[in-house]
Structure formats: C-alpha cells, structure tokens
Short mmCIF file of C-alpha atoms in Angstrom, two decimals:
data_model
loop_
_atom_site.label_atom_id
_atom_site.label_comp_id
_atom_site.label_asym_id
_atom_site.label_seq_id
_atom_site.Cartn_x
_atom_site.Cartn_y
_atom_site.Cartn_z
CA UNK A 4 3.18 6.78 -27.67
CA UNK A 5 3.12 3.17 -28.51
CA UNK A 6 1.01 0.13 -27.23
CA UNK A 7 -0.96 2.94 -26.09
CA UNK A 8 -4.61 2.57 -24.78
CA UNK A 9 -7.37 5.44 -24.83
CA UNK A 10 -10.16 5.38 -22.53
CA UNK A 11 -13.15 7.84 -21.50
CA UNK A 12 -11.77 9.25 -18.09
CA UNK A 13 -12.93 6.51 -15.12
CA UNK A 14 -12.35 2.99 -15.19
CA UNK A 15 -14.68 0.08 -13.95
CA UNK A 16 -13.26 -1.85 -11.15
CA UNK A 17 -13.36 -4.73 -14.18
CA UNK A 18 -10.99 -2.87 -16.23
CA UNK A 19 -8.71 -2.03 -13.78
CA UNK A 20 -5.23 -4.05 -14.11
CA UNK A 21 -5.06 -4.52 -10.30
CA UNK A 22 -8.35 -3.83 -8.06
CA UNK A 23 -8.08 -2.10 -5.02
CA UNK A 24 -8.66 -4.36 -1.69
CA UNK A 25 -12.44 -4.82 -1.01
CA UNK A 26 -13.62 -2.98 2.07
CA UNK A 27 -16.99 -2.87 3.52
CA UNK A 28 -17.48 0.73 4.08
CA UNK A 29 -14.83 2.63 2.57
CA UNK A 30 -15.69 5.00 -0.16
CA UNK A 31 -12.87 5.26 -2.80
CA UNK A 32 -15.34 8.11 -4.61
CA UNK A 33 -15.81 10.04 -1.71
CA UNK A 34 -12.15 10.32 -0.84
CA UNK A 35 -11.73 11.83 -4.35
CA UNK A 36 -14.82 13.84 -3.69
CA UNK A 37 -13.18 15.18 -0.54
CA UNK A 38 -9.85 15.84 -1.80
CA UNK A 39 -10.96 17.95 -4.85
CA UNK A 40 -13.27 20.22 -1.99
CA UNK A 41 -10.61 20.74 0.29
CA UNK A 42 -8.35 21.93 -2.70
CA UNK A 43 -11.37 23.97 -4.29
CA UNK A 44 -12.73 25.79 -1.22
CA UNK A 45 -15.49 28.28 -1.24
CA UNK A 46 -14.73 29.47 -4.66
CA UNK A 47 -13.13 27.44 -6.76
CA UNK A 48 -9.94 27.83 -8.87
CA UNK A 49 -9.62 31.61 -9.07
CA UNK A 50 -6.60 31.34 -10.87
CA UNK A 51 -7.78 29.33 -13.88
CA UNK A 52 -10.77 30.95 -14.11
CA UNK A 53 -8.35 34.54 -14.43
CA UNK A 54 -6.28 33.31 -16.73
CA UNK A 55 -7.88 29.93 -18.97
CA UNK A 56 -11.09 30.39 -21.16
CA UNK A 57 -13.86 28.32 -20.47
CA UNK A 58 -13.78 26.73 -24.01
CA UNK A 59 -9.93 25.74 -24.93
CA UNK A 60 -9.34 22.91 -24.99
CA UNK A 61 -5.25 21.18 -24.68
CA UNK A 62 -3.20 17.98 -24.43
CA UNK A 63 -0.83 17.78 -21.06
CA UNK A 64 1.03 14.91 -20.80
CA UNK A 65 1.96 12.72 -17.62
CA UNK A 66 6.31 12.82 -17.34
CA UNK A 67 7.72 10.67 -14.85
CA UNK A 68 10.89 12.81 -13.14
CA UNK A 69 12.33 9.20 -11.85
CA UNK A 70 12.75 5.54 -11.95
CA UNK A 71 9.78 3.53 -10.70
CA UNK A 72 6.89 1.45 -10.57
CA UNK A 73 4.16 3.57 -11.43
CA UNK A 74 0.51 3.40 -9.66
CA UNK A 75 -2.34 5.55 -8.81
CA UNK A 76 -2.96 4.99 -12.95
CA UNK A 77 -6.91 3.84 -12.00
CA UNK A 78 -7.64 6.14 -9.62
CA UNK A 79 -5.94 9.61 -11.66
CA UNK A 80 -8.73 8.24 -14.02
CA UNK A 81 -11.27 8.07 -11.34
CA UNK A 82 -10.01 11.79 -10.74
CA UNK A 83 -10.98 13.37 -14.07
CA UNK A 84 -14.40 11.72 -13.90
CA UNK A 85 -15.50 13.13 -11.27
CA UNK A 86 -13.87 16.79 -12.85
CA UNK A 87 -14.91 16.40 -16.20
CA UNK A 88 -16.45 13.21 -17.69
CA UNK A 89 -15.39 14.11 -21.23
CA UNK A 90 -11.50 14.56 -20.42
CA UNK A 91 -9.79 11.67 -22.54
CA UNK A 92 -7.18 9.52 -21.10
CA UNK A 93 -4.38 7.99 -23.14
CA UNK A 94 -1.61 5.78 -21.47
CA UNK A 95 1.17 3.95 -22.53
CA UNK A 96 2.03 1.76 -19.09
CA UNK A 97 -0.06 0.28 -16.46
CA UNK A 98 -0.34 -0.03 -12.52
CA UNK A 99 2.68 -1.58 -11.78
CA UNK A 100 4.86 -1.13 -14.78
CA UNK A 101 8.58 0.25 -14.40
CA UNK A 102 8.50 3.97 -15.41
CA UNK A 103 12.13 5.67 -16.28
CA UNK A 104 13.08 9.23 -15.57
CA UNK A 105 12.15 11.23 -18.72
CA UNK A 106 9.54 8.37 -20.01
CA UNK A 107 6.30 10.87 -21.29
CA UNK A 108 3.24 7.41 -20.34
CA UNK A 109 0.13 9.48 -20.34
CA UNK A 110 -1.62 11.88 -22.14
CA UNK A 111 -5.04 13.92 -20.95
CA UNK A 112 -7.19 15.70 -23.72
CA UNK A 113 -9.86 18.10 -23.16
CA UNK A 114 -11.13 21.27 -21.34
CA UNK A 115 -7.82 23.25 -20.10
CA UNK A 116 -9.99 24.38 -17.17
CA UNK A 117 -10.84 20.59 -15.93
CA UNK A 118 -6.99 19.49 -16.73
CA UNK A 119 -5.93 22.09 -14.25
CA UNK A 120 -7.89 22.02 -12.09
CA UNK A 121 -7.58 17.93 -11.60
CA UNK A 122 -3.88 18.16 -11.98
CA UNK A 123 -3.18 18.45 -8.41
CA UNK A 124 -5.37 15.40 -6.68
CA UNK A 125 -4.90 13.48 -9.88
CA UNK A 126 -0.70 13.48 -9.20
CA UNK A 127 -0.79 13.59 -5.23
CA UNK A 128 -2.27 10.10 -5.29
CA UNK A 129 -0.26 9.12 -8.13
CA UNK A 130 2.91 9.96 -6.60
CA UNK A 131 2.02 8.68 -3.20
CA UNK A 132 0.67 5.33 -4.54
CA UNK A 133 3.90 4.79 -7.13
CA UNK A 134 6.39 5.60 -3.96
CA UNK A 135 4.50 3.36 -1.89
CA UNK A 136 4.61 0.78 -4.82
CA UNK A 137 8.31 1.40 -5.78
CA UNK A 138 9.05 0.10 -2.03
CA UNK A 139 7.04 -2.57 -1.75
CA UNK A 140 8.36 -3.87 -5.10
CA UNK A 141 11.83 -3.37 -4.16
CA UNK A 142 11.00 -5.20 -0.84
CA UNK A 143 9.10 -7.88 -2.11
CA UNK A 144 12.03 -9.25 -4.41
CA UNK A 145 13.81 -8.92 -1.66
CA UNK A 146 12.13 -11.15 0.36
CA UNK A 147 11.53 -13.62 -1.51
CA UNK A 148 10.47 -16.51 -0.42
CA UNK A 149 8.49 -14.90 2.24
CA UNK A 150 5.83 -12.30 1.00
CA UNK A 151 5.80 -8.82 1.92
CA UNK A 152 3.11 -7.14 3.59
CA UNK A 153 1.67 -3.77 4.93
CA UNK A 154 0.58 -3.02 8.37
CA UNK A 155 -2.64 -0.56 9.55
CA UNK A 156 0.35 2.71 9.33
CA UNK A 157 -1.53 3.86 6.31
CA UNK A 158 -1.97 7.89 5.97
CA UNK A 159 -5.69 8.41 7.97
CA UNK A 160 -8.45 8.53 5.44
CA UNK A 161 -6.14 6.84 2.54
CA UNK A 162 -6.30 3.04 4.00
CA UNK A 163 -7.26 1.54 0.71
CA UNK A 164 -5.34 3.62 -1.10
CA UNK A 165 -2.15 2.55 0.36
CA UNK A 166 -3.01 -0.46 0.59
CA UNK A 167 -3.75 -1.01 -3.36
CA UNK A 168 -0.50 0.37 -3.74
CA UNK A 169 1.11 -2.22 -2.03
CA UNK A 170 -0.78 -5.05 -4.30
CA UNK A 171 0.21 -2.84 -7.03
CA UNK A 172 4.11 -3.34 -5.78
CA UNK A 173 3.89 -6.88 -6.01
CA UNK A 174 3.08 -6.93 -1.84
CA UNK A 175 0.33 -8.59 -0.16
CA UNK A 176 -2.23 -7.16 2.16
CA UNK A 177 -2.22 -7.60 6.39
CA UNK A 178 -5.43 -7.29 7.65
CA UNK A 179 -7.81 -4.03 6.09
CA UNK A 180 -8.60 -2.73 9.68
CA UNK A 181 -9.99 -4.31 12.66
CA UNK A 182 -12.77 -5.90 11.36
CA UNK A 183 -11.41 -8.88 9.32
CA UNK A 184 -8.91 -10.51 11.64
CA UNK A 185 -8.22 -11.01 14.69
CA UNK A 186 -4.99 -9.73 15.86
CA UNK A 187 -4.26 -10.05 19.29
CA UNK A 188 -1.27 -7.77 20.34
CA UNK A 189 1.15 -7.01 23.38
CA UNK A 190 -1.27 -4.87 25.02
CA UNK A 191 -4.67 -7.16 23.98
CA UNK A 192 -1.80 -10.19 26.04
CA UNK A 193 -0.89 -7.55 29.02
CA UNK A 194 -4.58 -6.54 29.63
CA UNK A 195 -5.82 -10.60 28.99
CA UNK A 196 -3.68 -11.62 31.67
CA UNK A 197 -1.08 -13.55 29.23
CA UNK A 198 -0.95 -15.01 25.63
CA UNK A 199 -2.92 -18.03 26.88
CA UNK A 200 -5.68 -16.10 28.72
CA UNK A 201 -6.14 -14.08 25.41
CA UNK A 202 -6.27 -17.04 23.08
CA UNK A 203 -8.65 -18.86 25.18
CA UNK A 204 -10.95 -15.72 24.74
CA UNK A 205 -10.62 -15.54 21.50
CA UNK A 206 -11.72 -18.95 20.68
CA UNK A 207 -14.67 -18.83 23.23
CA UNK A 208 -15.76 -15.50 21.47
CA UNK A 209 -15.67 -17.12 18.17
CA UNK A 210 -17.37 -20.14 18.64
CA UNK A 211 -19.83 -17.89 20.82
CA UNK A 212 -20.11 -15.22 17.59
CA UNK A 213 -20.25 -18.28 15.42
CA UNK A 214 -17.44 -16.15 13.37
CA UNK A 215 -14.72 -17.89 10.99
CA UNK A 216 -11.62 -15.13 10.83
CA UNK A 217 -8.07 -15.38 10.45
CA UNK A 218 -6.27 -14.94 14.05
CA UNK A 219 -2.64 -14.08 14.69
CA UNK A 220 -0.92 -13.86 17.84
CA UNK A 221 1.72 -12.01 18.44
CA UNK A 222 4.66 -13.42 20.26
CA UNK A 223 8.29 -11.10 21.60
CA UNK A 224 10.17 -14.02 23.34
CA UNK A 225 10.96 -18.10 22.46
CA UNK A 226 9.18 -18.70 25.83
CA UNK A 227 5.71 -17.09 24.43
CA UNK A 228 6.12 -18.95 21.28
CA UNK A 229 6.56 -22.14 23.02
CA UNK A 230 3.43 -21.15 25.25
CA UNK A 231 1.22 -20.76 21.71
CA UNK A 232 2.34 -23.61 20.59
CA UNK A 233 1.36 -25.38 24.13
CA UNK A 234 -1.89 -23.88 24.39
CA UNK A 235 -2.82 -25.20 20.39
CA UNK A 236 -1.50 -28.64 21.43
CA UNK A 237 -4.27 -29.20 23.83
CA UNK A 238 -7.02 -26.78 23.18
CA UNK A 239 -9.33 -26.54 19.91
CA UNK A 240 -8.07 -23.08 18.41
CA UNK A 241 -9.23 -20.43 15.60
CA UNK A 242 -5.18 -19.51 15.52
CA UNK A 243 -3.70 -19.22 12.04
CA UNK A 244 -0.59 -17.41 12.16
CA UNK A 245 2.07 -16.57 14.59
CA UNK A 246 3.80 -13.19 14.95
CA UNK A 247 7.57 -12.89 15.80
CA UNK A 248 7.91 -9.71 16.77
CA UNK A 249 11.36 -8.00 17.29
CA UNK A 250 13.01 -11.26 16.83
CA UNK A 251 15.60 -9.88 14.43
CA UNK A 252 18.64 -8.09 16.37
CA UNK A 253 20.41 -5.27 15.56
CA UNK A 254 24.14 -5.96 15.86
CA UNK A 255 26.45 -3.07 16.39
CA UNK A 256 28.40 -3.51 12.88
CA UNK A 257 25.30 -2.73 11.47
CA UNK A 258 24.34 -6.26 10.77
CA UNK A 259 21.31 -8.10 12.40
CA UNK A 260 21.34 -11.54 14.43
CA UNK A 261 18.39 -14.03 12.79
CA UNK A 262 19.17 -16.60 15.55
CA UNK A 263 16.24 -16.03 17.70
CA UNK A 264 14.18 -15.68 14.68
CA UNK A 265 14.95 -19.08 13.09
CA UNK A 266 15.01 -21.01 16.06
CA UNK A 267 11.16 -19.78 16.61
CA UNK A 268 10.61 -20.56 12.92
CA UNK A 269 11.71 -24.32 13.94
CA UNK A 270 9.66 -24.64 16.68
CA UNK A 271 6.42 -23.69 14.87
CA UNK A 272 7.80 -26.43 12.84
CA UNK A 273 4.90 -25.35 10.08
CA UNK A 274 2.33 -25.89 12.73
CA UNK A 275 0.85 -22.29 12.35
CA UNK A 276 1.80 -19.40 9.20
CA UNK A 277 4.48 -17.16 10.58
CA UNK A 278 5.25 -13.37 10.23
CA UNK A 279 8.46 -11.35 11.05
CA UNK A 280 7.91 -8.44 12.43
CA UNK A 281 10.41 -5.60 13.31
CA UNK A 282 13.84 -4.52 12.20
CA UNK A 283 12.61 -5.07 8.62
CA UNK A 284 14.42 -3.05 5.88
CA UNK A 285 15.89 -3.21 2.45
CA UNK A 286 19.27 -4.20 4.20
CA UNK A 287 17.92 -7.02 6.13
CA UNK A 288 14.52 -8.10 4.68
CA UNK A 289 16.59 -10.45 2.33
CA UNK A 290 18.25 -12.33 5.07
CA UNK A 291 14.88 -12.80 7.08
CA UNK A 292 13.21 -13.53 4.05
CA UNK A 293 15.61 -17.62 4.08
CA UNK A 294 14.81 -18.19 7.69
CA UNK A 295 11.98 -20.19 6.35
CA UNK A 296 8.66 -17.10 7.78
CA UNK A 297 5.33 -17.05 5.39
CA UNK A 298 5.33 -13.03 5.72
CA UNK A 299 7.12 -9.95 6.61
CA UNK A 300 5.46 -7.00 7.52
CA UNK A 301 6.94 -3.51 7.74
CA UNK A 302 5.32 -0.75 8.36
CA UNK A 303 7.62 2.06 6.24
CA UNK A 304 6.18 0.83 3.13
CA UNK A 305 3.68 3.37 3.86
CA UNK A 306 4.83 4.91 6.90
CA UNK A 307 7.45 6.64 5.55
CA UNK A 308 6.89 6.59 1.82
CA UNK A 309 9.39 8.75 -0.50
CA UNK A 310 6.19 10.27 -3.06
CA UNK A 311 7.43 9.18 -6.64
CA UNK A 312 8.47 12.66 -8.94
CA UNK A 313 5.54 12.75 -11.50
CA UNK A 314 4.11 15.80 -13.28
CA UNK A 315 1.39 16.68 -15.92
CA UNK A 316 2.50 19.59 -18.27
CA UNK A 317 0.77 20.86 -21.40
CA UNK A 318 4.12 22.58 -22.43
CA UNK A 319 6.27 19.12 -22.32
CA UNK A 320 9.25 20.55 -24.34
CA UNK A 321 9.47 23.33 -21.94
CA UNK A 322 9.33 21.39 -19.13
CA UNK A 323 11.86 18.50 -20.02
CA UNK A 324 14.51 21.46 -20.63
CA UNK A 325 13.69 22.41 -17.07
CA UNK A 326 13.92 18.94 -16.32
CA UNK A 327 17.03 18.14 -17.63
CA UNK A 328 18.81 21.72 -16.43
CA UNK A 329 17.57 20.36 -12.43
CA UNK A 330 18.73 16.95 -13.40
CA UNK A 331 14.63 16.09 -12.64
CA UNK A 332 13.89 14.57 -16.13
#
C-alpha cells in the first residue's frame, strides 16, 4: 500500500488530521467504552473464543465496497486501543480522502481474537461517519458560496461523532447543543409573546449573566424579518445571525421559488449573518447557495445518513471475488 503510514492503535487528538468538535462534557472514550459492552454482553465473544486461539495472530485489511469520502479513520483507531493496545494500524488515506469501490486503505495486524472482536464497533462508526461525510461533502460543493452546516438531528449519544463527520465532509458545525448559543426558535417566539419580546429577553439575560454567545433568531415570514431588523435598529442587541426558515418554496414541477428567500437576504442587507433553513437538498442547495445566505443548514446530513459500504476481512482475495460476483467491490 503506498504513501502508507503505520501507527500503534490510538491516535492523540494532535495527530489526528481533523479533530473532533470540542465539547465540555462529552466523552468520546466512553462512547467507545459503551459500544464495545453492549456488543460484548455478559460473556463476551463466544464465538471467537470457539473457534480463534488465543495466540494467532493475522492481517485483515479495511476494503471500501463504494465511492466516498472516508471518515471514522481516528476513532476505528481509538477502537482497537481500547481492545488491544498492541493491534497495529496501517493506512493508506486519511479522514476525508475520496475512497473508490474496491480501493484495499487499511491494514490491522495483531491478535485474531482483538481484530474480531473490534471489527464490528470499529466499522459501524466508520461507515456512519464516511456516509455522513460523503453528504456533507457533496453538499458543501454544492453550496458554495454559502457553507454547509449540521443541525442538533444527530443519532442520541453520537453528537460529536456526527458532528466530526460533518467537519470531516468539508461542512461546518451549528451550535454543539444548547449550551453554546443561543437559538431562539418558533416555539421559544410563541411562548415569549413574539420575536421582539424574545430578543429583548435575551439581551437582558445576557447582560444580566454577563455571558458573550452567538444568538440566532429564527424568522418564517418577510414581516418577522423586518421586525428583527426593527428591534436591532433601536435596541443594543447580542443578535448575530438571522434564520430564514422555510423561505425556499416547493414549486409543483419540482423546482423551488428563492424569491422570498432573496428578498429577506436584501433586507438584512449584511446587517446580521444569515442561514437558510428548510427545503435544503442536493437538488436545490446549489440555487440557495447564490442568493447571497452565510449558511445552510439541513438536517439529513445526519438525519437520514446512507452508512458508507466498508468491511475488514483477513481473507481479502476471498472476499473481493464475493465482492465483485454482488457487484459490492
């Protein structure tokens, strides 16, 4: 394998070619911890230990089954760490390289027993986080000159883990959780007693707090927009970005009317960062992407990701015949 790089399994966040998104609680170790005890059980991997002896040691090597941007790289190493310390790791790509159907880009070495029984956590998160990635790359190009972003849909328990999948992509990051901006939302606007109401206490809670955060508003119609932009003409405001939400409209020959969206665009006028929001896909996220927003956020990049086809055989040979008989390699 060539350009190839060989490393101890587990990578320091230092080595790693992108770094996951820094969150103040979240416990990337334990996830992996928790994953490899809900596949282990009360007794561990009964088949390996009925057919594999303890001491053989074998080479399986990772085979991508389709075209893609490959991630989850970091944390398949993070994987067979916390399995077996002394499992070797070769690779010939990175997070966030292009992977083609067939391409053999990583090798494992070591105890067959620890291969096996990694195999499974290692490659759900790989395949989840290179599908997620795939998308968001696709997306982002797209959208260009906007930048793509996530939204909170993440898979419960795997927020940074979709997340660094969408930096892997070539996507930015919305906010990690509720913490780290303030987002105020239709219902935050309906219970407030209207978008002005809810901006006012907003500020007053900041400057009470003494807090400096990132806030977005959320706006559905030209008249709320116009209403933000009132309120932050005569009123000292936190407010950094504006959310146009459902401003892109279906039309029934399948095409979508930006009107609405670009005429909010103008009116912002650069004031405030803007975000589309809604009715974003690969069909229309080019054609939002020139009405002049900052972002576009959609929540199917990890909503409804499409896992990329990865495996990790020890018999490669074997299994690109199979492969290439299911037209999967």
């Amino acid at each position: 394998m060539a350009a190839a790089h060989t490393t101890h399994a587990g990578l320091s966040l230092e080595a790693m070619a992108i770094k996951p998104p820094s969150h103040p609680t979240y416990d990337l170790n334990g996830i992996i911890k928790l994953a490899l005890a809900e596949d282990a059980g009360n007794r561990g991997d009964v088949t390996c230990m009925a057919t594999i002896p303890v001491d053989m040691e074998v080479e399986a090597c990772f085979l991508a089954k389709e075209d893609g941007i490959i991630a989850g790289i970091a944390l398949a190493e993070m994987v067979f760490q916390e399995v077996d310390p002394s499992l070797k790791v070769e690779w010939s790509r990175k997070d966030g390289d292009y992977v083609c159907k067939g391409l053999q880009f990583g090798k494992v070495y070591g105890r067959a027993h620890s291969i096996v029984v990694a195999e499974r956590i290692a490659l759900n998160f790989m395949q989840r986080m290179s599908g997620i990635a795939t998308l968001t790359k696709a997306m982002a190009d797209a959208a260009y000159p906007a930048y793509i972003l996530e939204t909170r849909k993440t898979a419960p328990g795997l927020r940074l883990v979709d997340k660094w999948a969408v930096l892997i992509g070539g996507g930015r990051n919305h906010r990690l959780g509720l913490f780290d901006m303030v987002l105020i939302k239709d219902n935050h606007i309906s219970i407030a007693g209207g978008i002005s109401n809810a901006l006012r206490s907003v500020d007053q809670y900041l400057e009470r707090e003494n807090l400096q955060i990132e806030v977005e508003v959320e706006t559905r119609t030209l008249v709320e927009v116009k209403e933000v932009l009132q309120y932050a003409s005569q009123m000292k405001t936190s407010l950094t970005r504006i959310m146009l939400d459902n401003m892109v409209i279906p039309l029934p020959n399948g095409d979508v009317d930006m009107s609405m969206l670009k005429e909010a665009v103008e009116l912002i006028n650069g004031k405030f960062e803007t975000e589309a929001s809604g009715n974003v896909t690969l069909k229309t996220v080019h054609k939002i992407g020139q009405t002049g927003v900052t972002y576009i956020s959609s929540g199917a990049l990890t909503h409804s990701v499409t896992a990329l086809d990865i495996s990790l055989k020890i018999d490669t040979e074997l299994a690109l015949e199979v492969g290439r008989r299911t037209k999967r390699a």
